[in-house]
C-alpha cells in the first residue's frame, strides 16, 4: 500500500513539473486554440493537480495555499523570461 502511495506521489510531482515546463516554455504546444483558452487550461491544470493531491489525503487548505503560491510564483517567473508575459 505504501509503495502505491509513492507511485501516486511521484506522478503528482511529475504533473507539477509538467505545469512548470508548459508555463515557462517559449512555445508550449497549443492543442486547442480559441479566445481565452489559456484561462481554461490553467483552471483545468490546477483543478486536476488539487484533486490529485487531495485524494492522497493532504490538508486541503494548506494544499490550496501551496498551489495558489505556485501559480503566483510562475507568473513572476514568466515575467522574468522575456518571452512570456506576467
PDB file of N, CA, C and O in Angstrom:
ATOM      1  N   UNK A   1       0.821  -1.198   0.000  1.00  0.00           N
ATOM      2  CA  UNK A   1       0.000   0.000   0.000  1.00  0.00           C
ATOM      3  C   UNK A   1       0.864   1.260   0.000  1.00  0.00           C
ATOM      4  O   UNK A   1       0.547   2.214  -0.677  1.00  0.00           O
ATOM      5  N   UNK A   2       1.950   1.247   0.776  1.00  0.00           N
ATOM      6  CA  UNK A   2       2.837   2.408   0.844  1.00  0.00           C
ATOM      7  C   UNK A   2       3.552   2.602  -0.485  1.00  0.00           C
ATOM      8  O   UNK A   2       3.745   3.729  -0.927  1.00  0.00           O
ATOM      9  N   UNK A   3       3.922   1.508  -1.147  1.00  0.00           N
ATOM     10  CA  UNK A   3       4.591   1.616  -2.447  1.00  0.00           C
ATOM     11  C   UNK A   3       3.668   2.261  -3.473  1.00  0.00           C
ATOM     12  O   UNK A   3       4.105   3.071  -4.293  1.00  0.00           O
ATOM     13  N   UNK A   4       2.383   1.920  -3.436  1.00  0.00           N
ATOM     14  CA  UNK A   4       1.423   2.505  -4.355  1.00  0.00           C
ATOM     15  C   UNK A   4       1.267   4.001  -4.094  1.00  0.00           C
ATOM     16  O   UNK A   4       1.188   4.798  -5.025  1.00  0.00           O
ATOM     17  N   UNK A   5       1.277   4.401  -2.834  1.00  0.00           N
ATOM     18  CA  UNK A   5       1.182   5.818  -2.484  1.00  0.00           C
ATOM     19  C   UNK A   5       2.392   6.575  -3.039  1.00  0.00           C
ATOM     20  O   UNK A   5       2.248   7.699  -3.533  1.00  0.00           O
ATOM     21  N   UNK A   6       3.563   5.964  -2.995  1.00  0.00           N
ATOM     22  CA  UNK A   6       4.762   6.609  -3.531  1.00  0.00           C
ATOM     23  C   UNK A   6       4.643   6.804  -5.040  1.00  0.00           C
ATOM     24  O   UNK A   6       5.091   7.814  -5.579  1.00  0.00           O
ATOM     25  N   UNK A   7       4.053   5.842  -5.720  1.00  0.00           N
ATOM     26  CA  UNK A   7       3.844   5.962  -7.166  1.00  0.00           C
ATOM     27  C   UNK A   7       2.899   7.127  -7.451  1.00  0.00           C
ATOM     28  O   UNK A   7       3.156   7.954  -8.329  1.00  0.00           O
ATOM     29  N   UNK A   8       1.796   7.211  -6.690  1.00  0.00           N
ATOM     30  CA  UNK A   8       0.839   8.306  -6.877  1.00  0.00           C
ATOM     31  C   UNK A   8       1.486   9.659  -6.590  1.00  0.00           C
ATOM     32  O   UNK A   8       1.245  10.629  -7.303  1.00  0.00           O
ATOM     33  N   UNK A   9       2.312   9.723  -5.556  1.00  0.00           N
ATOM     34  CA  UNK A   9       3.026  10.967  -5.250  1.00  0.00           C
ATOM     35  C   UNK A   9       3.981  11.334  -6.373  1.00  0.00           C
ATOM     36  O   UNK A   9       4.058  12.502  -6.780  1.00  0.00           O
ATOM     37  N   UNK A  10       4.713  10.361  -6.884  1.00  0.00           N
ATOM     38  CA  UNK A  10       5.656  10.620  -7.969  1.00  0.00           C
ATOM     39  C   UNK A  10       4.923  11.135  -9.208  1.00  0.00           C
ATOM     40  O   UNK A  10       5.381  12.082  -9.858  1.00  0.00           O
ATOM     41  N   UNK A  11       3.785  10.544  -9.523  1.00  0.00           N
ATOM     42  CA  UNK A  11       3.004  11.008 -10.669  1.00  0.00           C
ATOM     43  C   UNK A  11       2.483  12.422 -10.446  1.00  0.00           C
ATOM     44  O   UNK A  11       2.438  13.241 -11.371  1.00  0.00           O
ATOM     45  N   UNK A  12       2.089  12.731  -9.212  1.00  0.00           N
ATOM     46  CA  UNK A  12       1.637  14.085  -8.886  1.00  0.00           C
ATOM     47  C   UNK A  12       2.745  15.111  -9.043  1.00  0.00           C
ATOM     48  O   UNK A  12       2.544  16.192  -9.604  1.00  0.00           O
ATOM     49  N   UNK A  13       3.949  14.770  -8.569  1.00  0.00           N
ATOM     50  CA  UNK A  13       5.076  15.695  -8.708  1.00  0.00           C
ATOM     51  C   UNK A  13       5.512  15.813 -10.162  1.00  0.00           C
ATOM     52  O   UNK A  13       5.979  16.873 -10.591  1.00  0.00           O
ATOM     53  N   UNK A  14       5.324  14.765 -10.940  1.00  0.00           N
ATOM     54  CA  UNK A  14       5.584  14.850 -12.369  1.00  0.00           C
ATOM     55  C   UNK A  14       4.617  15.844 -13.016  1.00  0.00           C
ATOM     56  O   UNK A  14       5.007  16.643 -13.868  1.00  0.00           O
ATOM     57  N   UNK A  15       3.366  15.815 -12.591  1.00  0.00           N
ATOM     58  CA  UNK A  15       2.358  16.758 -13.093  1.00  0.00           C
ATOM     59  C   UNK A  15       2.752  18.201 -12.738  1.00  0.00           C
ATOM     60  O   UNK A  15       2.606  19.110 -13.547  1.00  0.00           O
ATOM     61  N   UNK A  16       3.279  18.416 -11.529  1.00  0.00           N
ATOM     62  CA  UNK A  16       3.767  19.738 -11.126  1.00  0.00           C
ATOM     63  C   UNK A  16       4.889  20.174 -12.071  1.00  0.00           C
ATOM     64  O   UNK A  16       4.914  21.321 -12.547  1.00  0.00           O
ATOM     65  N   UNK A  17       5.822  19.274 -12.367  1.00  0.00           N
ATOM     66  CA  UNK A  17       6.929  19.588 -13.268  1.00  0.00           C
ATOM     67  C   UNK A  17       6.423  19.923 -14.671  1.00  0.00           C
ATOM     68  O   UNK A  17       6.927  20.847 -15.322  1.00  0.00           O
ATOM     69  N   UNK A  18       5.416  19.197 -15.141  1.00  0.00           N
ATOM     70  CA  UNK A  18       4.839  19.456 -16.465  1.00  0.00           C
ATOM     71  C   UNK A  18       4.204  20.848 -16.488  1.00  0.00           C
ATOM     72  O   UNK A  18       4.358  21.599 -17.467  1.00  0.00           O
ATOM     73  N   UNK A  19       3.511  21.212 -15.422  1.00  0.00           N
ATOM     74  CA  UNK A  19       2.900  22.544 -15.345  1.00  0.00           C
ATOM     75  C   UNK A  19       3.978  23.622 -15.393  1.00  0.00           C
ATOM     76  O   UNK A  19       3.847  24.620 -16.112  1.00  0.00           O
ATOM     77  N   UNK A  20       5.068  23.433 -14.652  1.00  0.00           N
ATOM     78  CA  UNK A  20       6.166  24.404 -14.703  1.00  0.00           C
ATOM     79  C   UNK A  20       6.734  24.492 -16.114  1.00  0.00           C
ATOM     80  O   UNK A  20       6.960  25.588 -16.634  1.00  0.00           O
ATOM     81  N   UNK A  21       6.974  23.353 -16.735  1.00  0.00           N
ATOM     82  CA  UNK A  21       7.534  23.351 -18.086  1.00  0.00           C
ATOM     83  C   UNK A  21       6.611  24.075 -19.067  1.00  0.00           C
ATOM     84  O   UNK A  21       7.046  24.950 -19.815  1.00  0.00           O
ATOM     85  N   UNK A  22       5.336  23.694 -19.080  1.00  0.00           N
ATOM     86  CA  UNK A  22       4.404  24.298 -20.023  1.00  0.00           C
ATOM     87  C   UNK A  22       4.193  25.779 -19.749  1.00  0.00           C
ATOM     88  O   UNK A  22       3.926  26.556 -20.665  1.00  0.00           O
ATOM     89  N   UNK A  23       4.317  26.190 -18.488  1.00  0.00           N
ATOM     90  CA  UNK A  23       4.134  27.593 -18.132  1.00  0.00           C
ATOM     91  C   UNK A  23       5.337  28.447 -18.491  1.00  0.00           C
ATOM     92  O   UNK A  23       5.207  29.659 -18.675  1.00  0.00           O
ATOM     93  N   UNK A  24       6.514  27.843 -18.571  1.00  0.00           N
ATOM     94  CA  UNK A  24       7.737  28.616 -18.786  1.00  0.00           C
ATOM     95  C   UNK A  24       8.403  28.365 -20.135  1.00  0.00           C
ATOM     96  O   UNK A  24       9.366  29.049 -20.483  1.00  0.00           O
ATOM     97  N   UNK A  25       7.909  27.406 -20.899  1.00  0.00           N
ATOM     98  CA  UNK A  25       8.494  27.111 -22.209  1.00  0.00           C
ATOM     99  C   UNK A  25       8.217  28.268 -23.174  1.00  0.00           C
ATOM    100  O   UNK A  25       7.155  28.888 -23.116  1.00  0.00           O
ATOM    101  N   UNK A  26       9.165  28.556 -24.077  1.00  0.00           N
ATOM    102  CA  UNK A  26       8.959  29.667 -25.013  1.00  0.00           C
ATOM    103  C   UNK A  26       7.773  29.452 -25.951  1.00  0.00           C
ATOM    104  O   UNK A  26       7.042  30.377 -26.241  1.00  0.00           O
ATOM    105  N   UNK A  27       7.588  28.239 -26.428  1.00  0.00           N
ATOM    106  CA  UNK A  27       6.493  27.942 -27.358  1.00  0.00           C
ATOM    107  C   UNK A  27       5.817  26.636 -26.940  1.00  0.00           C
ATOM    108  O   UNK A  27       6.045  25.591 -27.547  1.00  0.00           O
ATOM    109  N   UNK A  28       4.965  26.689 -25.903  1.00  0.00           N
ATOM    110  CA  UNK A  28       4.305  25.452 -25.471  1.00  0.00           C
ATOM    111  C   UNK A  28       3.313  24.977 -26.521  1.00  0.00           C
ATOM    112  O   UNK A  28       2.825  25.774 -27.327  1.00  0.00           O
ATOM    113  N   UNK A  29       3.027  23.692 -26.542  1.00  0.00           N
ATOM    114  CA  UNK A  29       2.058  23.179 -27.518  1.00  0.00           C
ATOM    115  C   UNK A  29       0.672  23.774 -27.253  1.00  0.00           C
ATOM    116  O   UNK A  29       0.307  24.035 -26.110  1.00  0.00           O
ATOM    117  N   UNK A  30      -0.067  24.005 -28.319  1.00  0.00           N
ATOM    118  CA  UNK A  30      -1.436  24.528 -28.217  1.00  0.00           C
ATOM    119  C   UNK A  30      -2.386  23.528 -28.873  1.00  0.00           C
ATOM    120  O   UNK A  30      -2.685  23.640 -30.059  1.00  0.00           O
ATOM    121  N   UNK A  31      -2.883  22.547 -28.104  1.00  0.00           N
ATOM    122  CA  UNK A  31      -3.751  21.526 -28.706  1.00  0.00           C
ATOM    123  C   UNK A  31      -5.080  22.096 -29.207  1.00  0.00           C
ATOM    124  O   UNK A  31      -5.637  21.603 -30.174  1.00  0.00           O
ATOM    125  N   UNK A  32      -5.582  23.129 -28.550  1.00  0.00           N
ATOM    126  CA  UNK A  32      -6.801  23.812 -28.999  1.00  0.00           C
ATOM    127  C   UNK A  32      -6.509  25.302 -29.011  1.00  0.00           C
ATOM    128  O   UNK A  32      -5.636  25.790 -28.287  1.00  0.00           O
ATOM    129  N   UNK A  33      -7.237  26.026 -29.840  1.00  0.00           N
ATOM    130  CA  UNK A  33      -6.990  27.454 -29.926  1.00  0.00           C
ATOM    131  C   UNK A  33      -8.316  28.197 -30.087  1.00  0.00           C
ATOM    132  O   UNK A  33      -9.001  28.035 -31.101  1.00  0.00           O
ATOM    133  N   UNK A  34      -8.698  28.933 -29.073  1.00  0.00           N
ATOM    134  CA  UNK A  34      -9.821  29.863 -29.151  1.00  0.00           C
ATOM    135  C   UNK A  34      -9.584  30.947 -28.109  1.00  0.00           C
ATOM    136  O   UNK A  34      -8.683  30.847 -27.282  1.00  0.00           O
ATOM    137  N   UNK A  35     -10.379  31.973 -28.149  1.00  0.00           N
ATOM    138  CA  UNK A  35     -10.192  33.143 -27.303  1.00  0.00           C
ATOM    139  C   UNK A  35     -10.207  32.755 -25.825  1.00  0.00           C
ATOM    140  O   UNK A  35     -11.113  32.070 -25.364  1.00  0.00           O
ATOM    141  N   UNK A  36      -9.183  33.155 -25.082  1.00  0.00           N
ATOM    142  CA  UNK A  36      -9.034  32.900 -23.646  1.00  0.00           C
ATOM    143  C   UNK A  36      -8.914  31.430 -23.277  1.00  0.00           C
ATOM    144  O   UNK A  36      -9.239  31.044 -22.158  1.00  0.00           O
ATOM    145  N   UNK A  37      -8.460  30.599 -24.189  1.00  0.00           N
ATOM    146  CA  UNK A  37      -8.294  29.176 -23.894  1.00  0.00           C
ATOM    147  C   UNK A  37      -7.271  28.972 -22.781  1.00  0.00           C
ATOM    148  O   UNK A  37      -7.365  28.006 -22.018  1.00  0.00           O
ATOM    149  N   UNK A  38      -6.309  29.888 -22.659  1.00  0.00           N
ATOM    150  CA  UNK A  38      -5.290  29.731 -21.618  1.00  0.00           C
ATOM    151  C   UNK A  38      -5.898  29.762 -20.230  1.00  0.00           C
ATOM    152  O   UNK A  38      -5.431  29.080 -19.323  1.00  0.00           O
ATOM    153  N   UNK A  39      -6.977  30.518 -20.047  1.00  0.00           N
ATOM    154  CA  UNK A  39      -7.650  30.558 -18.732  1.00  0.00           C
ATOM    155  C   UNK A  39      -8.255  29.192 -18.407  1.00  0.00           C
ATOM    156  O   UNK A  39      -8.157  28.701 -17.289  1.00  0.00           O
ATOM    157  N   UNK A  40      -8.871  28.582 -19.412  1.00  0.00           N
ATOM    158  CA  UNK A  40      -9.453  27.249 -19.237  1.00  0.00           C
ATOM    159  C   UNK A  40      -8.365  26.220 -18.954  1.00  0.00           C
ATOM    160  O   UNK A  40      -8.511  25.371 -18.069  1.00  0.00           O
ATOM    161  N   UNK A  41      -7.253  26.313 -19.683  1.00  0.00           N
ATOM    162  CA  UNK A  41      -6.146  25.376 -19.468  1.00  0.00           C
ATOM    163  C   UNK A  41      -5.569  25.509 -18.061  1.00  0.00           C
ATOM    164  O   UNK A  41      -5.284  24.508 -17.407  1.00  0.00           O
ATOM    165  N   UNK A  42      -5.424  26.751 -17.586  1.00  0.00           N
ATOM    166  CA  UNK A  42      -4.914  26.953 -16.225  1.00  0.00           C
ATOM    167  C   UNK A  42      -5.879  26.393 -15.191  1.00  0.00           C
ATOM    168  O   UNK A  42      -5.461  25.720 -14.240  1.00  0.00           O
ATOM    169  N   UNK A  43      -7.157  26.672 -15.363  1.00  0.00           N
ATOM    170  CA  UNK A  43      -8.157  26.178 -14.417  1.00  0.00           C
ATOM    171  C   UNK A  43      -8.156  24.654 -14.362  1.00  0.00           C
ATOM    172  O   UNK A  43      -8.185  24.062 -13.274  1.00  0.00           O
ATOM    173  N   UNK A  44      -8.101  24.018 -15.522  1.00  0.00           N
ATOM    174  CA  UNK A  44      -8.090  22.552 -15.561  1.00  0.00           C
ATOM    175  C   UNK A  44      -6.814  21.981 -14.953  1.00  0.00           C
ATOM    176  O   UNK A  44      -6.861  21.009 -14.191  1.00  0.00           O
ATOM    177  N   UNK A  45      -5.679  22.581 -15.281  1.00  0.00           N
ATOM    178  CA  UNK A  45      -4.405  22.074 -14.766  1.00  0.00           C
ATOM    179  C   UNK A  45      -4.366  22.138 -13.242  1.00  0.00           C
ATOM    180  O   UNK A  45      -3.991  21.165 -12.582  1.00  0.00           O
ATOM    181  N   UNK A  46      -4.767  23.271 -12.670  1.00  0.00           N
ATOM    182  CA  UNK A  46      -4.706  23.415 -11.223  1.00  0.00           C
ATOM    183  C   UNK A  46      -5.821  22.635 -10.524  1.00  0.00           C
ATOM    184  O   UNK A  46      -5.616  22.116  -9.428  1.00  0.00           O
ATOM    185  N   UNK A  47      -6.976  22.519 -11.145  1.00  0.00           N
ATOM    186  CA  UNK A  47      -8.055  21.717 -10.549  1.00  0.00           C
ATOM    187  C   UNK A  47      -7.643  20.245 -10.490  1.00  0.00           C
ATOM    188  O   UNK A  47      -7.830  19.585  -9.454  1.00  0.00           O
ATOM    189  N   UNK A  48      -7.072  19.741 -11.575  1.00  0.00           N
ATOM    190  CA  UNK A  48      -6.622  18.345 -11.578  1.00  0.00           C
ATOM    191  C   UNK A  48      -5.482  18.119 -10.598  1.00  0.00           C
ATOM    192  O   UNK A  48      -5.423  17.096  -9.921  1.00  0.00           O
ATOM    193  N   UNK A  49      -4.596  19.094 -10.497  1.00  0.00           N
ATOM    194  CA  UNK A  49      -3.489  18.988  -9.547  1.00  0.00           C
ATOM    195  C   UNK A  49      -4.023  18.946  -8.115  1.00  0.00           C
ATOM    196  O   UNK A  49      -3.597  18.118  -7.303  1.00  0.00           O
ATOM    197  N   UNK A  50      -4.966  19.816  -7.808  1.00  0.00           N
ATOM    198  CA  UNK A  50      -5.557  19.850  -6.472  1.00  0.00           C
ATOM    199  C   UNK A  50      -6.294  18.536  -6.173  1.00  0.00           C
ATOM    200  O   UNK A  50      -6.126  17.957  -5.096  1.00  0.00           O
ATOM    201  N   UNK A  51      -7.071  18.055  -7.123  1.00  0.00           N
ATOM    202  CA  UNK A  51      -7.792  16.791  -6.925  1.00  0.00           C
ATOM    203  C   UNK A  51      -6.827  15.631  -6.736  1.00  0.00           C
ATOM    204  O   UNK A  51      -7.062  14.745  -5.920  1.00  0.00           O
ATOM    205  N   UNK A  52      -5.754  15.628  -7.509  1.00  0.00           N
ATOM    206  CA  UNK A  52      -4.765  14.547  -7.423  1.00  0.00           C
ATOM    207  C   UNK A  52      -4.189  14.453  -6.019  1.00  0.00           C
ATOM    208  O   UNK A  52      -4.134  13.381  -5.433  1.00  0.00           O
ATOM    209  N   UNK A  53      -3.737  15.590  -5.487  1.00  0.00           N
ATOM    210  CA  UNK A  53      -3.105  15.563  -4.174  1.00  0.00           C
ATOM    211  C   UNK A  53      -4.132  15.440  -3.049  1.00  0.00           C
ATOM    212  O   UNK A  53      -3.835  14.869  -2.002  1.00  0.00           O
ATOM    213  N   UNK A  54      -5.343  15.935  -3.236  1.00  0.00           N
ATOM    214  CA  UNK A  54      -6.377  15.788  -2.201  1.00  0.00           C
ATOM    215  C   UNK A  54      -6.778  14.329  -2.023  1.00  0.00           C
ATOM    216  O   UNK A  54      -7.062  13.897  -0.912  1.00  0.00           O
ATOM    217  N   UNK A  55      -6.780  13.565  -3.103  1.00  0.00           N
ATOM    218  CA  UNK A  55      -7.143  12.157  -2.974  1.00  0.00           C
ATOM    219  C   UNK A  55      -6.073  11.376  -2.214  1.00  0.00           C
ATOM    220  O   UNK A  55      -6.298  10.276  -1.766  1.00  0.00           O
ATOM    221  N   UNK A  56      -4.878  11.984  -2.056  1.00  0.00           N
ATOM    222  CA  UNK A  56      -3.822  11.372  -1.251  1.00  0.00           C
ATOM    223  C   UNK A  56      -3.917  11.807   0.209  1.00  0.00           C
ATOM    224  O   UNK A  56      -3.008  11.567   0.989  1.00  0.00           O
ATOM    225  N   UNK A  57      -5.009  12.476   0.564  1.00  0.00           N
ATOM    226  CA  UNK A  57      -5.339  12.845   1.942  1.00  0.00           C
ATOM    227  C   UNK A  57      -4.399  13.894   2.537  1.00  0.00           C
ATOM    228  O   UNK A  57      -4.011  13.808   3.690  1.00  0.00           O
ATOM    229  N   UNK A  58      -4.048  14.892   1.739  1.00  0.00           N
ATOM    230  CA  UNK A  58      -3.289  16.018   2.261  1.00  0.00           C
ATOM    231  C   UNK A  58      -4.267  17.047   2.828  1.00  0.00           C
ATOM    232  O   UNK A  58      -5.437  17.067   2.474  1.00  0.00           O
ATOM    233  N   UNK A  59      -3.766  17.932   3.676  1.00  0.00           N
ATOM    234  CA  UNK A  59      -4.594  19.001   4.234  1.00  0.00           C
ATOM    235  C   UNK A  59      -5.008  19.940   3.094  1.00  0.00           C
ATOM    236  O   UNK A  59      -4.166  20.568   2.466  1.00  0.00           O
ATOM    237  N   UNK A  60      -6.284  20.015   2.844  1.00  0.00           N
ATOM    238  CA  UNK A  60      -6.781  20.741   1.676  1.00  0.00           C
ATOM    239  C   UNK A  60      -6.497  22.239   1.728  1.00  0.00           C
ATOM    240  O   UNK A  60      -6.131  22.836   0.730  1.00  0.00           O
ATOM    241  N   UNK A  61      -6.667  22.870   2.876  1.00  0.00           N
ATOM    242  CA  UNK A  61      -6.437  24.313   2.980  1.00  0.00           C
ATOM    243  C   UNK A  61      -4.969  24.638   2.721  1.00  0.00           C
ATOM    244  O   UNK A  61      -4.655  25.573   1.983  1.00  0.00           O
ATOM    245  N   UNK A  62      -4.083  23.871   3.294  1.00  0.00           N
ATOM    246  CA  UNK A  62      -2.654  24.103   3.086  1.00  0.00           C
ATOM    247  C   UNK A  62      -2.287  23.827   1.633  1.00  0.00           C
ATOM    248  O   UNK A  62      -1.508  24.559   1.025  1.00  0.00           O
ATOM    249  N   UNK A  63      -2.853  22.792   1.073  1.00  0.00           N
ATOM    250  CA  UNK A  63      -2.577  22.434  -0.314  1.00  0.00           C
ATOM    251  C   UNK A  63      -3.046  23.536  -1.260  1.00  0.00           C
ATOM    252  O   UNK A  63      -2.330  23.908  -2.191  1.00  0.00           O
ATOM    253  N   UNK A  64      -4.229  24.071  -1.004  1.00  0.00           N
ATOM    254  CA  UNK A  64      -4.736  25.165  -1.839  1.00  0.00           C
ATOM    255  C   UNK A  64      -3.796  26.363  -1.766  1.00  0.00           C
ATOM    256  O   UNK A  64      -3.483  26.971  -2.789  1.00  0.00           O
ATOM    257  N   UNK A  65      -3.319  26.683  -0.581  1.00  0.00           N
ATOM    258  CA  UNK A  65      -2.400  27.810  -0.424  1.00  0.00           C
ATOM    259  C   UNK A  65      -1.091  27.555  -1.173  1.00  0.00           C
ATOM    260  O   UNK A  65      -0.544  28.461  -1.808  1.00  0.00           O
ATOM    261  N   UNK A  66      -0.602  26.334  -1.127  1.00  0.00           N
ATOM    262  CA  UNK A  66       0.646  25.989  -1.823  1.00  0.00           C
ATOM    263  C   UNK A  66       0.478  26.139  -3.332  1.00  0.00           C
ATOM    264  O   UNK A  66       1.341  26.714  -4.007  1.00  0.00           O
ATOM    265  N   UNK A  67      -0.630  25.664  -3.878  1.00  0.00           N
ATOM    266  CA  UNK A  67      -0.823  25.742  -5.319  1.00  0.00           C
ATOM    267  C   UNK A  67      -1.139  27.162  -5.780  1.00  0.00           C
ATOM    268  O   UNK A  67      -0.772  27.558  -6.892  1.00  0.00           O
ATOM    269  N   UNK A  68      -1.800  27.949  -4.951  1.00  0.00           N
ATOM    270  CA  UNK A  68      -2.001  29.364  -5.280  1.00  0.00           C
ATOM    271  C   UNK A  68      -0.649  30.071  -5.308  1.00  0.00           C
ATOM    272  O   UNK A  68      -0.352  30.833  -6.230  1.00  0.00           O
ATOM    273  N   UNK A  69       0.181  29.798  -4.312  1.00  0.00           N
ATOM    274  CA  UNK A  69       1.526  30.389  -4.279  1.00  0.00           C
ATOM    275  C   UNK A  69       2.344  29.930  -5.485  1.00  0.00           C
ATOM    276  O   UNK A  69       3.100  30.717  -6.074  1.00  0.00           O
ATOM    277  N   UNK A  70       2.187  28.680  -5.883  1.00  0.00           N
ATOM    278  CA  UNK A  70       2.896  28.170  -7.055  1.00  0.00           C
ATOM    279  C   UNK A  70       2.460  28.929  -8.306  1.00  0.00           C
ATOM    280  O   UNK A  70       3.302  29.329  -9.127  1.00  0.00           O
ATOM    281  N   UNK A  71       1.168  29.145  -8.461  1.00  0.00           N
ATOM    282  CA  UNK A  71       0.657  29.883  -9.619  1.00  0.00           C
ATOM    283  C   UNK A  71       1.166  31.314  -9.663  1.00  0.00           C
ATOM    284  O   UNK A  71       1.571  31.809 -10.717  1.00  0.00           O
ATOM    285  N   UNK A  72       1.183  31.977  -8.506  1.00  0.00           N
ATOM    286  CA  UNK A  72       1.699  33.346  -8.440  1.00  0.00           C
ATOM    287  C   UNK A  72       3.198  33.356  -8.745  1.00  0.00           C
ATOM    288  O   UNK A  72       3.687  34.208  -9.492  1.00  0.00           O
ATOM    289  N   UNK A  73       3.925  32.392  -8.197  1.00  0.00           N
ATOM    290  CA  UNK A  73       5.361  32.295  -8.465  1.00  0.00           C
ATOM    291  C   UNK A  73       5.659  32.083  -9.935  1.00  0.00           C
ATOM    292  O   UNK A  73       6.583  32.682 -10.491  1.00  0.00           O
ATOM    293  N   UNK A  74       4.859  31.240 -10.587  1.00  0.00           N
ATOM    294  CA  UNK A  74       5.040  31.004 -12.015  1.00  0.00           C
ATOM    295  C   UNK A  74       4.792  32.291 -12.799  1.00  0.00           C
ATOM    296  O   UNK A  74       5.494  32.585 -13.771  1.00  0.00           O
ATOM    297  N   UNK A  75       3.799  33.070 -12.377  1.00  0.00           N
ATOM    298  CA  UNK A  75       3.544  34.345 -13.058  1.00  0.00           C
ATOM    299  C   UNK A  75       4.766  35.254 -12.987  1.00  0.00           C
ATOM    300  O   UNK A  75       5.150  35.871 -13.984  1.00  0.00           O
ATOM    301  N   UNK A  76       5.398  35.346 -11.821  1.00  0.00           N
ATOM    302  CA  UNK A  76       6.601  36.162 -11.682  1.00  0.00           C
ATOM    303  C   UNK A  76       7.737  35.606 -12.544  1.00  0.00           C
ATOM    304  O   UNK A  76       8.454  36.364 -13.194  1.00  0.00           O
ATOM    305  N   UNK A  77       7.891  34.285 -12.569  1.00  0.00           N
ATOM    306  CA  UNK A  77       8.927  33.670 -13.406  1.00  0.00           C
ATOM    307  C   UNK A  77       8.673  33.941 -14.888  1.00  0.00           C
ATOM    308  O   UNK A  77       9.604  34.193 -15.647  1.00  0.00           O
ATOM    309  N   UNK A  78       7.405  33.899 -15.301  1.00  0.00           N
ATOM    310  CA  UNK A  78       7.079  34.199 -16.695  1.00  0.00           C
ATOM    311  C   UNK A  78       7.473  35.630 -17.042  1.00  0.00           C
ATOM    312  O   UNK A  78       7.969  35.894 -18.138  1.00  0.00           O
ATOM    313  N   UNK A  79       7.257  36.544 -16.119  1.00  0.00           N
ATOM    314  CA  UNK A  79       7.627  37.931 -16.360  1.00  0.00           C
ATOM    315  C   UNK A  79       9.123  38.124 -16.504  1.00  0.00           C
ATOM    316  O   UNK A  79       9.575  39.072 -17.151  1.00  0.00           O
ATOM    317  N   UNK A  80       9.910  37.242 -15.920  1.00  0.00           N
ATOM    318  CA  UNK A  80      11.371  37.346 -15.984  1.00  0.00           C
ATOM    319  C   UNK A  80      11.959  36.705 -17.234  1.00  0.00           C
ATOM    320  O   UNK A  80      13.138  36.901 -17.520  1.00  0.00           O
ATOM    321  N   UNK A  81      11.165  35.935 -17.981  1.00  0.00           N
ATOM    322  CA  UNK A  81      11.725  35.197 -19.118  1.00  0.00           C
ATOM    323  C   UNK A  81      12.027  36.077 -20.321  1.00  0.00           C
ATOM    324  O   UNK A  81      12.962  35.793 -21.051  1.00  0.00           O
ATOM    325  N   UNK A  82      11.253  37.104 -20.550  1.00  0.00           N
ATOM    326  CA  UNK A  82      11.438  37.932 -21.730  1.00  0.00           C
ATOM    327  C   UNK A  82      10.640  37.459 -22.934  1.00  0.00           C
ATOM    328  O   UNK A  82      10.490  38.174 -23.906  1.00  0.00           O
ATOM    329  N   UNK A  83      10.108  36.244 -22.880  1.00  0.00           N
ATOM    330  CA  UNK A  83       9.295  35.722 -23.990  1.00  0.00           C
ATOM    331  C   UNK A  83       7.900  35.319 -23.529  1.00  0.00           C
ATOM    332  O   UNK A  83       7.068  34.966 -24.340  1.00  0.00           O
ATOM    333  N   UNK A  84       7.638  35.377 -22.249  1.00  0.00           N
ATOM    334  CA  UNK A  84       6.298  35.125 -21.697  1.00  0.00           C
ATOM    335  C   UNK A  84       5.867  36.380 -20.958  1.00  0.00           C
ATOM    336  O   UNK A  84       6.680  37.216 -20.590  1.00  0.00           O
ATOM    337  N   UNK A  85       4.578  36.527 -20.705  1.00  0.00           N
ATOM    338  CA  UNK A  85       4.055  37.721 -20.060  1.00  0.00           C
ATOM    339  C   UNK A  85       3.589  37.421 -18.658  1.00  0.00           C
ATOM    340  O   UNK A  85       3.081  36.334 -18.365  1.00  0.00           O
ATOM    341  N   UNK A  86       3.760  38.394 -17.757  1.00  0.00           N
ATOM    342  CA  UNK A  86       3.311  38.290 -16.373  1.00  0.00           C
ATOM    343  C   UNK A  86       1.806  38.296 -16.357  1.00  0.00           C
ATOM    344  O   UNK A  86       1.146  38.988 -17.058  1.00  0.00           O
TER     345      UNK A  86
END
